[in-house]
Short mmCIF file of C-alpha atoms in Angstrom, two decimals:
data_model
loop_
_atom_site.label_atom_id
_atom_site.label_comp_id
_atom_site.label_asym_id
_atom_site.label_seq_id
_atom_site.Cartn_x
_atom_site.Cartn_y
_atom_site.Cartn_z
CA MET A 23 48.90 -15.35 20.44
CA ILE A 24 46.52 -17.76 22.08
CA THR A 25 47.40 -21.05 23.79
CA ALA A 26 45.34 -24.47 23.61
CA ASP A 27 43.68 -23.35 26.92
CA ASP A 28 42.27 -20.29 25.22
CA VAL A 29 40.57 -21.91 22.29
CA GLY A 30 37.00 -21.64 22.74
CA GLY A 31 33.97 -23.09 21.18
CA VAL A 32 33.59 -20.25 18.66
CA HIS A 33 37.26 -20.85 17.41
CA VAL A 34 36.48 -24.45 16.64
CA LYS A 35 33.27 -23.37 14.99
CA TYR A 36 34.90 -20.69 12.89
CA LEU A 37 37.61 -23.31 11.98
CA TYR A 38 35.11 -25.41 10.20
CA HIS A 39 33.25 -22.57 8.73
CA CYS A 40 36.02 -20.35 7.40
CA PRO A 41 39.66 -20.23 8.47
CA ARG A 42 39.95 -16.60 7.57
CA GLN A 43 37.05 -15.90 10.21
CA LEU A 44 38.99 -17.71 12.80
CA TRP A 45 41.88 -15.65 12.07
CA LEU A 46 40.19 -12.50 12.25
CA TYR A 47 38.45 -13.38 15.33
CA ALA A 48 41.38 -14.44 17.32
CA ARG A 49 42.71 -10.89 16.48
CA GLY A 50 39.91 -9.38 18.48
CA PHE A 51 38.08 -8.18 15.56
CA ARG A 52 34.27 -9.19 16.28
CA PRO A 53 31.69 -7.39 14.38
CA GLU A 54 29.22 -10.05 14.98
CA HIS A 55 26.99 -7.89 17.32
CA LEU A 56 26.27 -5.77 14.25
CA ASN A 57 24.66 -8.66 12.43
CA ASP A 58 21.00 -8.76 12.39
CA ALA A 59 20.95 -12.68 12.31
CA VAL A 60 23.27 -12.77 15.37
CA GLN A 61 20.94 -10.21 17.19
CA LEU A 62 17.92 -12.22 16.30
CA GLY A 63 19.69 -15.51 17.52
CA THR A 64 20.70 -13.76 20.76
CA ALA A 65 17.27 -12.63 21.47
CA VAL A 66 15.65 -16.17 20.57
CA HIS A 67 18.27 -17.79 22.76
CA GLU A 68 17.27 -15.71 25.62
CA LEU A 69 13.53 -16.64 25.40
CA SER A 70 13.65 -20.25 24.67
CA TYR A 71 15.14 -23.33 26.61
CA SER A 72 14.61 -21.63 29.76
CA ARG A 73 15.05 -24.95 31.95
CA PHE A 74 18.83 -24.74 30.70
CA SER A 75 21.53 -23.00 32.68
CA PRO A 76 24.58 -22.25 31.03
CA VAL A 77 28.04 -23.33 32.17
CA ASP A 78 30.85 -21.27 32.14
CA LEU A 79 34.30 -22.86 31.33
CA GLY A 80 36.27 -19.62 30.94
CA ALA A 81 37.23 -19.73 27.32
CA ALA A 82 33.80 -21.16 26.28
CA THR A 83 30.16 -21.10 27.70
CA LEU A 84 28.07 -24.05 27.08
CA ASP A 85 24.43 -23.96 26.95
CA HIS A 86 23.53 -26.82 29.60
CA LEU A 87 25.11 -29.80 31.27
CA ASP A 88 22.52 -32.35 32.67
CA ASN A 89 22.70 -34.70 35.48
CA GLN A 90 23.79 -37.65 33.23
CA LEU A 91 26.72 -35.46 32.12
CA TRP A 92 25.55 -34.87 28.70
CA VAL A 93 26.69 -31.69 26.90
CA HIS A 94 23.56 -29.84 25.50
CA GLU A 95 23.92 -27.35 22.68
CA ILE A 96 21.10 -25.20 20.99
CA LYS A 97 21.25 -24.55 17.32
CA HIS A 98 18.90 -21.94 15.83
CA SER A 99 19.44 -23.10 12.31
CA ALA A 100 17.68 -26.41 10.81
CA LYS A 101 20.79 -27.17 8.93
CA ARG A 102 22.99 -29.87 10.51
CA ARG A 103 26.70 -28.43 10.07
CA GLU A 104 29.81 -30.21 10.67
CA ALA A 105 30.81 -27.09 12.71
CA ASP A 106 28.21 -27.41 15.45
CA HIS A 107 29.24 -31.00 16.09
CA ALA A 108 32.75 -29.95 16.40
CA GLN A 109 31.84 -27.19 18.59
CA ALA A 110 30.17 -29.46 21.02
CA ARG A 111 32.84 -32.06 20.77
CA HIS A 112 35.35 -29.26 21.76
CA TYR A 113 33.29 -28.73 25.00
CA CYS A 114 33.31 -32.30 25.70
CA HIS A 115 36.95 -32.21 25.39
CA GLN A 116 37.50 -29.24 27.72
CA LEU A 117 35.18 -30.82 30.46
CA VAL A 118 37.10 -34.13 30.18
CA ARG A 119 40.44 -32.13 30.60
CA ILE A 120 39.16 -30.68 33.86
CA GLY A 121 38.06 -34.09 35.19
CA VAL A 122 34.57 -34.39 34.30
CA ASP A 123 33.48 -37.66 32.98
CA VAL A 124 31.11 -36.44 30.08
CA GLN A 125 28.94 -38.96 28.17
CA GLY A 126 28.76 -36.88 24.91
CA ALA A 127 26.89 -34.01 23.24
CA VAL A 128 23.22 -33.44 22.39
CA LEU A 129 22.62 -30.99 19.71
CA HIS A 130 19.20 -29.53 19.74
CA TYR A 131 17.83 -28.10 16.52
CA ARG A 132 15.29 -25.68 17.65
CA ASN A 133 13.42 -25.06 14.24
CA PRO A 134 12.54 -28.89 13.55
CA ARG A 135 12.65 -29.72 17.30
CA LYS A 136 15.09 -32.51 16.62
CA THR A 137 18.02 -33.69 18.85
CA GLU A 138 21.05 -35.50 17.68
CA ARG A 139 23.40 -37.44 20.22
CA PHE A 140 27.21 -37.75 19.81
CA PRO A 141 28.60 -40.03 22.49
CA TYR A 142 32.21 -38.92 23.43
CA THR A 143 34.47 -41.69 22.19
CA ASP A 144 38.09 -42.12 21.88
CA ASP A 145 37.90 -41.33 18.18
CA GLU A 146 35.99 -37.96 19.16
CA HIS A 147 38.71 -37.36 21.81
CA GLN A 148 41.31 -37.64 19.02
CA LYS A 149 39.36 -35.21 16.68
CA ALA A 150 38.89 -32.62 19.23
CA THR A 151 42.54 -32.62 19.90
CA GLU A 152 43.37 -32.30 16.36
CA ASP A 153 41.00 -29.44 16.05
CA ILE A 154 42.70 -27.50 18.69
CA ASP A 155 45.74 -27.95 17.09
CA ARG A 156 44.54 -26.68 13.76
CA VAL A 157 42.91 -23.60 15.25
CA LEU A 158 46.58 -22.66 16.93
CA ASP A 159 48.07 -23.44 13.45
CA ILE A 160 45.82 -21.13 11.71
CA VAL A 161 45.82 -18.31 14.28
CA ALA A 162 49.70 -18.36 14.42
CA HIS A 163 50.08 -17.42 10.82
CA ALA A 164 51.08 -13.84 10.25
CA GLU A 165 49.11 -13.60 7.02
CA SER A 166 45.49 -13.94 6.95
CA PRO A 167 43.80 -16.90 4.95
CA PRO A 168 42.14 -16.18 1.77
CA ARG A 169 38.45 -15.47 1.57
CA LEU A 170 36.02 -18.22 0.73
CA GLY A 171 33.82 -18.35 -2.37
CA ARG A 172 31.39 -15.37 -2.39
CA THR A 173 28.44 -17.72 -1.96
CA SER A 174 29.84 -19.25 1.04
CA CYS A 175 30.04 -15.71 2.90
CA ARG A 176 26.16 -15.06 2.80
CA GLY A 177 25.04 -14.48 6.37
CA CYS A 178 28.46 -14.08 7.74
CA SER A 179 29.12 -10.92 10.10
CA TYR A 180 32.34 -10.60 8.43
CA LEU A 181 31.14 -10.23 5.02
CA ASP A 182 31.11 -6.39 4.67
CA TYR A 183 34.67 -6.53 5.84
CA CYS A 184 35.99 -9.11 3.43
CA TRP A 185 33.98 -8.05 0.50
CA SER A 186 33.61 -4.34 0.55
CA GLN A 187 36.63 -3.93 -1.81
CA MET B 28 25.73 -2.11 10.49
CA PRO B 29 22.42 -3.34 11.64
CA ALA B 30 19.35 -2.47 9.25
CA THR B 31 17.11 -2.83 12.20
CA SER B 32 18.28 0.25 13.98
CA ARG B 33 18.54 3.64 13.14
CA THR B 34 19.93 7.11 14.11
CA TYR B 35 17.67 9.47 15.92
CA TRP B 36 18.02 13.27 15.48
CA LEU B 37 16.55 15.42 18.30
CA THR B 38 16.00 18.83 16.78
CA THR B 39 13.65 20.38 19.66
CA PRO B 40 14.68 20.80 23.36
CA CYS B 41 13.74 17.72 25.25
CA ARG B 42 14.42 15.48 28.39
CA LEU B 43 15.25 11.66 27.93
CA ARG B 44 14.18 9.39 30.59
CA ARG B 45 14.44 5.78 31.10
CA GLN B 46 11.10 3.98 31.52
CA ASP B 47 11.94 0.29 31.88
CA ASP B 48 13.79 -0.51 28.62
CA SER B 49 12.70 2.29 26.48
CA ILE B 50 13.69 5.84 26.17
CA ARG B 51 10.80 8.22 27.08
CA VAL B 52 11.22 11.58 25.39
CA GLU B 53 9.72 14.55 27.08
CA ARG B 54 8.98 17.94 25.05
CA ASP B 55 7.12 20.95 26.18
CA GLY B 56 3.45 20.83 25.15
CA HIS B 57 3.66 17.22 23.74
CA PRO B 58 2.60 14.02 25.02
CA PRO B 59 5.60 11.72 25.77
CA THR B 60 7.02 9.59 22.90
CA PHE B 61 8.65 6.26 23.44
CA LEU B 62 11.73 4.82 21.54
CA PRO B 63 12.27 1.12 21.99
CA ILE B 64 15.92 0.56 22.76
CA GLU B 65 16.49 -1.93 20.17
CA ASP B 66 15.68 0.61 17.36
CA VAL B 67 18.34 2.92 18.38
CA ARG B 68 21.74 2.71 16.83
CA ASP B 69 22.80 6.30 17.86
CA ILE B 70 21.28 9.81 18.85
CA ILE B 71 22.34 13.13 17.65
CA ALA B 72 21.24 15.93 19.74
CA ALA B 73 21.09 19.19 17.73
CA ALA B 74 19.08 20.91 20.48
CA GLU B 75 19.35 21.24 24.18
CA VAL B 76 18.74 17.91 25.80
CA ASP B 77 18.50 16.85 29.51
CA LEU B 78 19.89 13.14 30.43
CA ASN B 79 20.33 11.51 33.66
CA THR B 80 22.39 8.54 34.97
CA SER B 81 19.81 5.82 34.35
CA MET B 82 19.52 6.99 31.01
CA MET B 83 23.32 6.92 30.45
CA SER B 84 23.61 3.28 31.80
CA LEU B 85 20.60 2.25 29.62
CA LEU B 86 22.54 3.74 26.69
CA ASN B 87 25.77 2.09 27.65
CA LYS B 88 24.35 -1.29 28.05
CA HIS B 89 23.00 -0.94 24.43
CA ARG B 90 26.11 0.49 23.17
CA ILE B 91 24.32 3.55 21.98
CA GLN B 92 26.16 6.66 21.38
CA ILE B 93 24.88 10.26 21.86
CA HIS B 94 26.49 13.19 20.03
CA ILE B 95 25.81 16.54 21.09
CA LEU B 96 25.86 19.77 18.94
CA GLY B 97 26.32 23.03 20.61
CA TYR B 98 24.48 26.25 20.39
CA TYR B 99 26.44 27.27 17.53
CA GLY B 100 25.87 24.02 15.70
CA ASP B 101 29.37 22.96 16.31
CA TYR B 102 30.39 19.62 17.63
CA ALA B 103 30.20 19.83 21.41
CA GLY B 104 30.82 16.36 22.57
CA SER B 105 29.76 12.83 22.73
CA PHE B 106 28.55 10.02 25.17
CA LEU B 107 30.39 6.99 24.15
CA PRO B 108 29.69 3.76 25.67
CA ALA B 109 32.60 1.83 27.25
CA GLU B 110 35.06 0.56 24.47
CA THR B 111 33.57 -2.96 23.47
CA ALA B 112 35.11 -3.29 19.97
CA VAL B 113 38.66 -3.42 21.32
CA SER B 114 41.52 -5.25 19.30
CA GLY B 115 45.02 -4.90 20.52
CA THR B 116 46.40 -6.12 17.33
CA VAL B 117 44.56 -3.50 15.27
CA ALA B 118 45.49 -0.61 17.68
CA LEU B 119 49.14 -1.75 17.72
CA ASN B 120 49.15 -2.01 13.97
CA GLN B 121 47.64 1.25 13.74
CA MET B 122 50.01 2.99 15.56
CA ARG B 123 52.89 1.50 14.02
CA LEU B 124 51.51 2.55 10.48
CA ALA B 125 50.51 5.90 11.81
CA SER B 126 53.79 6.65 13.40
CA ASP B 127 56.08 5.45 10.11
CA ASP B 128 55.91 8.16 7.45
CA GLU B 129 56.86 5.42 4.89
CA HIS B 130 53.30 3.86 5.61
CA ALA B 131 51.28 6.81 6.74
CA LEU B 132 52.24 9.18 3.87
CA PRO B 133 50.59 6.93 1.13
CA ILE B 134 47.41 6.80 3.14
CA ALA B 135 47.44 10.49 3.77
CA ARG B 136 48.05 11.22 0.03
CA ALA B 137 45.35 8.95 -0.83
CA LEU B 138 42.95 10.76 1.44
CA ILE B 139 43.69 14.02 0.14
CA ASP B 140 43.72 12.74 -3.60
CA ASN B 141 40.08 11.14 -3.29
CA ALA B 142 38.89 14.12 -1.17
CA ALA B 143 40.00 16.55 -4.02
CA PHE B 144 38.52 14.13 -6.41
CA ASN B 145 35.10 14.26 -4.55
CA ILE B 146 35.24 17.98 -4.22
CA ARG B 147 35.65 18.34 -7.98
CA TRP B 148 32.90 15.97 -8.66
CA VAL B 149 30.45 18.04 -6.44
CA ILE B 150 31.54 21.53 -7.36
CA ASP B 151 32.56 21.68 -10.99
CA ARG B 152 34.86 19.12 -12.92
CA LYS B 153 35.82 21.57 -15.63
CA LEU B 154 36.92 24.64 -13.84
CA LEU B 155 38.92 22.62 -11.05
CA THR B 156 40.81 20.50 -13.67
CA ARG B 157 43.85 22.83 -13.42
CA SER B 158 43.83 22.97 -9.71
CA TYR B 159 43.47 19.26 -9.57
CA GLY B 160 46.43 18.92 -11.81
CA VAL B 161 48.50 21.07 -9.45
CA LEU B 162 47.37 19.10 -6.36
CA LYS B 163 48.25 15.93 -7.80
CA GLU B 164 51.73 17.08 -8.58
CA SER B 165 52.50 18.60 -5.17
CA ILE B 166 51.12 15.69 -3.27
CA ALA B 167 53.45 13.36 -5.45
CA GLU B 168 56.37 15.59 -4.35
CA ALA B 169 55.14 16.09 -0.67
CA THR B 170 57.32 14.41 1.88
CA THR B 171 55.62 15.54 5.03
CA ARG B 172 52.21 15.86 6.49
CA GLU B 173 52.46 19.34 6.62
CA GLN B 174 53.26 19.81 2.93
CA LEU B 175 50.40 17.47 2.10
CA MET B 176 47.94 19.81 4.16
CA ALA B 177 49.31 22.90 2.48
CA ALA B 178 48.64 21.61 -0.90
CA GLU B 179 45.06 20.44 0.22
CA GLY B 180 44.56 24.02 1.66
CA ASN B 181 45.34 25.49 -1.85
CA PHE B 182 43.10 23.32 -3.65
CA ARG B 183 40.31 23.99 -1.30
CA ARG B 184 40.82 27.68 -1.63
CA SER B 185 40.39 27.36 -5.34
CA ALA B 186 37.36 25.01 -4.94
CA TRP B 187 35.60 27.55 -2.60
CA GLU B 188 36.09 30.28 -5.24
CA VAL B 189 34.59 28.22 -7.72
CA LEU B 190 31.82 27.22 -5.36
CA ASP B 191 30.84 31.04 -4.90
CA THR B 192 30.16 31.44 -8.63
CA ARG B 193 27.50 28.80 -8.38
CA LEU B 194 25.83 30.53 -5.19
CA PRO B 195 23.69 33.76 -4.98
CA ASP B 196 25.45 36.61 -3.47
CA TRP B 197 24.12 36.31 -0.22
CA LEU B 198 25.18 32.65 0.18
CA GLN B 199 28.65 33.13 -0.94
CA LEU B 200 31.54 31.92 1.20
CA ASP B 201 33.86 34.54 0.65
CA GLY B 202 36.67 32.49 2.11
CA ARG B 203 36.15 29.91 4.48
CA SER B 204 35.64 31.03 8.15
CA ARG B 205 34.87 29.01 11.27
CA ARG B 206 34.39 29.60 15.02
CA PRO B 207 32.25 31.27 14.44
CA PRO B 208 31.39 31.23 10.64
CA ARG B 209 31.30 34.69 9.26
CA ASN B 210 28.47 34.41 6.84
CA ALA B 211 25.29 32.20 5.87
CA GLY B 212 27.22 29.93 3.54
CA ASN B 213 29.95 29.23 6.06
CA ALA B 214 27.29 28.62 8.73
CA VAL B 215 25.79 25.93 6.61
CA ILE B 216 28.94 24.10 5.80
CA SER B 217 30.31 24.23 9.49
CA TYR B 218 27.01 22.88 10.77
CA ILE B 219 26.97 19.92 8.23
CA ASN B 220 30.58 19.27 8.81
CA GLY B 221 29.63 19.13 12.55
CA ILE B 222 26.87 16.42 12.15
CA LEU B 223 29.22 14.56 9.71
CA TYR B 224 32.13 14.39 12.11
CA ALA B 225 29.64 12.80 14.72
CA ARG B 226 28.56 10.34 12.10
CA ILE B 227 31.96 9.22 11.31
CA LEU B 228 32.86 8.99 14.99
CA SER B 229 29.94 6.75 15.35
CA ALA B 230 31.12 4.52 12.45
CA LEU B 231 34.75 4.44 13.76
CA ARG B 232 33.44 3.28 17.34
CA LEU B 233 32.11 0.25 15.53
CA THR B 234 35.45 -0.91 14.60
CA PRO B 235 38.43 -1.49 16.66
CA LEU B 236 40.33 1.43 15.31
CA HIS B 237 41.52 3.99 17.78
CA THR B 238 39.94 7.36 17.12
CA GLY B 239 42.91 9.34 18.38
CA ILE B 240 45.52 8.01 15.94
CA ALA B 241 45.47 9.63 12.71
CA PHE B 242 47.26 9.29 9.41
CA LEU B 243 47.00 12.94 7.88
CA HIS B 244 45.94 15.09 10.95
CA ALA B 245 48.51 15.49 13.64
CA THR B 246 47.80 13.09 16.15
CA MET B 247 48.24 15.25 19.07
CA GLN B 248 47.31 18.56 17.72
CA ARG B 249 43.90 19.07 19.24
CA HIS B 250 41.99 17.10 21.94
CA ARG B 251 39.71 15.68 19.26
CA HIS B 252 39.25 12.16 17.50
CA SER B 253 41.86 13.02 14.68
CA LEU B 254 41.01 9.96 12.77
CA ALA B 255 37.33 11.24 12.38
CA LEU B 256 38.92 14.30 10.87
CA ASP B 257 40.91 12.14 8.31
CA LEU B 258 37.99 10.28 7.05
CA ALA B 259 35.75 13.32 7.22
CA GLU B 260 38.10 14.84 4.30
CA VAL B 261 36.65 12.40 1.89
CA PHE B 262 33.09 12.71 3.12
CA LYS B 263 32.72 16.31 3.55
CA PRO B 264 32.19 17.24 -0.03
CA LEU B 265 29.46 14.59 -0.67
CA PHE B 266 27.36 16.28 2.17
CA ALA B 267 28.39 19.82 2.92
CA GLU B 268 29.30 21.50 -0.32
CA ARG B 269 26.70 19.37 -2.23
CA ILE B 270 23.82 20.10 -0.03
CA LEU B 271 24.71 23.82 0.02
CA ILE B 272 24.64 24.03 -3.81
CA ARG B 273 21.36 22.05 -3.82
CA LEU B 274 19.52 23.90 -1.33
CA ALA B 275 20.72 27.27 -3.20
CA ASN B 276 19.71 26.06 -6.49
CA ARG B 277 16.13 24.95 -5.34
CA ARG B 278 15.86 28.39 -3.45
CA GLN B 279 15.13 26.27 -0.22
CA LEU B 280 17.36 28.36 1.78
CA LYS B 281 15.96 31.78 2.76
CA PRO B 282 17.46 34.46 4.79
CA GLN B 283 15.05 33.80 7.64
CA HIS B 284 17.12 30.46 8.16
CA PHE B 285 19.83 32.51 9.41
CA ASP B 286 20.74 34.71 12.31
CA ILE B 287 23.31 37.07 10.97
CA ASN B 288 25.30 39.50 13.26
CA THR B 289 28.04 41.76 12.15
CA ASN B 290 30.72 39.47 12.13
CA GLN B 291 29.04 36.10 12.43
CA ALA B 292 26.38 33.99 11.21
CA MET B 293 24.34 31.12 12.48
CA LEU B 294 21.47 28.79 11.50
CA SER B 295 18.15 29.77 13.03
CA GLU B 296 16.09 27.05 14.55
CA SER B 297 14.22 26.62 11.42
CA GLY B 298 17.31 26.64 9.50
CA ARG B 299 18.77 23.92 11.51
CA LYS B 300 15.79 21.78 11.14
CA LEU B 301 15.99 22.06 7.25
CA ILE B 302 19.63 21.13 7.26
CA VAL B 303 19.04 18.33 9.95
CA GLN B 304 16.22 16.84 7.80
CA THR B 305 18.28 17.22 4.59
CA VAL B 306 21.36 15.62 5.91
CA ARG B 307 19.30 12.88 7.52
CA ASP B 308 17.63 12.12 4.18
CA ASP B 309 20.81 12.30 2.24
CA LEU B 310 22.40 9.70 4.78
CA ALA B 311 19.74 7.22 3.74
CA GLU B 312 20.15 7.69 -0.06
CA THR B 313 21.33 4.57 -1.26
CA VAL B 314 23.72 3.45 -4.21
CA LYS B 315 24.60 0.05 -5.50
CA HIS B 316 27.86 -1.07 -4.26
CA ARG B 317 30.21 -2.76 -6.59
CA THR B 318 31.65 -5.50 -4.67
CA LEU B 319 29.01 -6.09 -2.25
CA GLY B 320 26.53 -6.19 -5.03
CA ARG B 321 23.66 -4.58 -2.87
CA ASN B 322 22.38 -1.17 -2.24
CA VAL B 323 24.20 0.76 0.63
CA SER B 324 23.36 3.79 2.11
CA TYR B 325 25.57 6.99 2.29
CA ASP B 326 25.71 6.28 6.05
CA GLU B 327 26.94 2.75 5.36
CA LEU B 328 29.66 4.16 3.02
CA ILE B 329 31.31 5.91 5.97
CA TYR B 330 31.15 2.37 7.97
CA LEU B 331 32.59 0.53 5.15
CA ASP B 332 35.47 2.94 4.70
CA ALA B 333 36.25 2.48 8.44
CA LEU B 334 36.32 -1.14 7.77
CA ALA B 335 38.52 -0.73 4.92
CA LEU B 336 40.84 1.21 7.09
CA THR B 337 40.72 -1.62 9.82
CA ARG B 338 41.63 -4.13 7.00
CA THR B 339 44.67 -2.01 6.35
CA CYS B 340 45.51 -1.92 10.10
CA LEU B 341 44.92 -5.85 10.33
CA GLU B 342 46.19 -7.38 7.21
CA GLY B 343 48.25 -4.43 5.68
CA SER B 344 46.09 -4.26 2.50
CA THR B 345 46.22 -0.94 0.64
CA TYR B 346 43.72 1.50 1.78
CA THR B 347 41.75 3.41 -1.11
CA PRO B 348 39.63 6.05 0.61
CA PHE B 349 35.93 6.59 -0.46
CA ARG B 350 35.89 7.86 -4.00
CA VAL B 351 32.44 8.67 -5.80
CA TRP B 352 31.92 6.17 -8.33
CA TRP B 353 28.56 6.85 -9.77
#
């Protein structure tokens, strides 16, 4: 299975969204390119925020790192989600691990054109470390976690897989 | 499956070229037409088609498959984009399940049972009641794949006999024959089965399943995607037999749709067009899904069945192959 180094932003995001999704994703089953919303998101991503340059961290790719060492992440939904914050926090954690002294994360909500800043504190560091342990814990299970309630699955790319029977 | 993209069917000889990020279709005597690449999920070439390398790389980049049907309407091959939906876990589990009869036989049994159920639904519930009972008994007793296949063969034979009673003389099968089909009825069934095989392959390629590892058909028997043959069992009646009966009842099939020689028959160009259009329209037919709670097309049913099999390989859930419920 995966090690702490392999945990990427998507793992952390899925951890907050749905453990089952994380479990499936970690096993290489990734139907997201078939999802209309994901396709639209990718297309929008390619067209907006052209001044940003992505940074490849191996297990993860973050949208932009500015000169003041803030991590920037673009979000297409207007809704603030804990998962998004956790994902950005994870990127900060990864950068700190390789010796970059990051300030924190900035989430850009594209639709209302709002940003939110999360300075990277000791508390955040603590949470990011816990997230990684939780990801590894869920992925290591032999049995798949149960589905969420039907309504929480709306828009998920795994919906057809989980609910078709 | 993305609702925004669709399958394109080529029924007249043409040349496909790449122009920027679009497909340019050139046909004799027509101005070129353009297909935006985002709109294409896969292409089925039922007529002669010219392709070049830049076309192939465009198709590969957008994960588009192209399936080619040969001169006789048989499945001639596919261009499949580089494997992207790989999951080692799924492939390993699939291999484990398929190579162990304890796990493979229940899946094979369910495939045959549900295929027979679907055949009976399409052809005649009453006249096939007895044969279906016999089949159920023999598959319960069967301990090898060969015995299962034999039981299925027996059921199919009686099903085709009953099918003949519902067809006009000139379309009767008179026993199933392939490569080449001996008469008109067989030509129709072979042709639809060929198309269906390509569709199923398309659906399977969207999942991490290995198309070469099958549960019912012997994995190494032919150089084909055996898993597609497995899934085809349950879907064939929904398309092949059903369309043949319908077209015969509506007197839509005419002798001029066939080129018939002494010992073989094939669809003529107009016949192929008719069949391709009918199959295409049928694939778009929708039905309300019971657990997803939305309308799904027949085409999507194939993909959902492939997903169900993925679930079996990934999580060990019981696999219930497609069974008509409406």
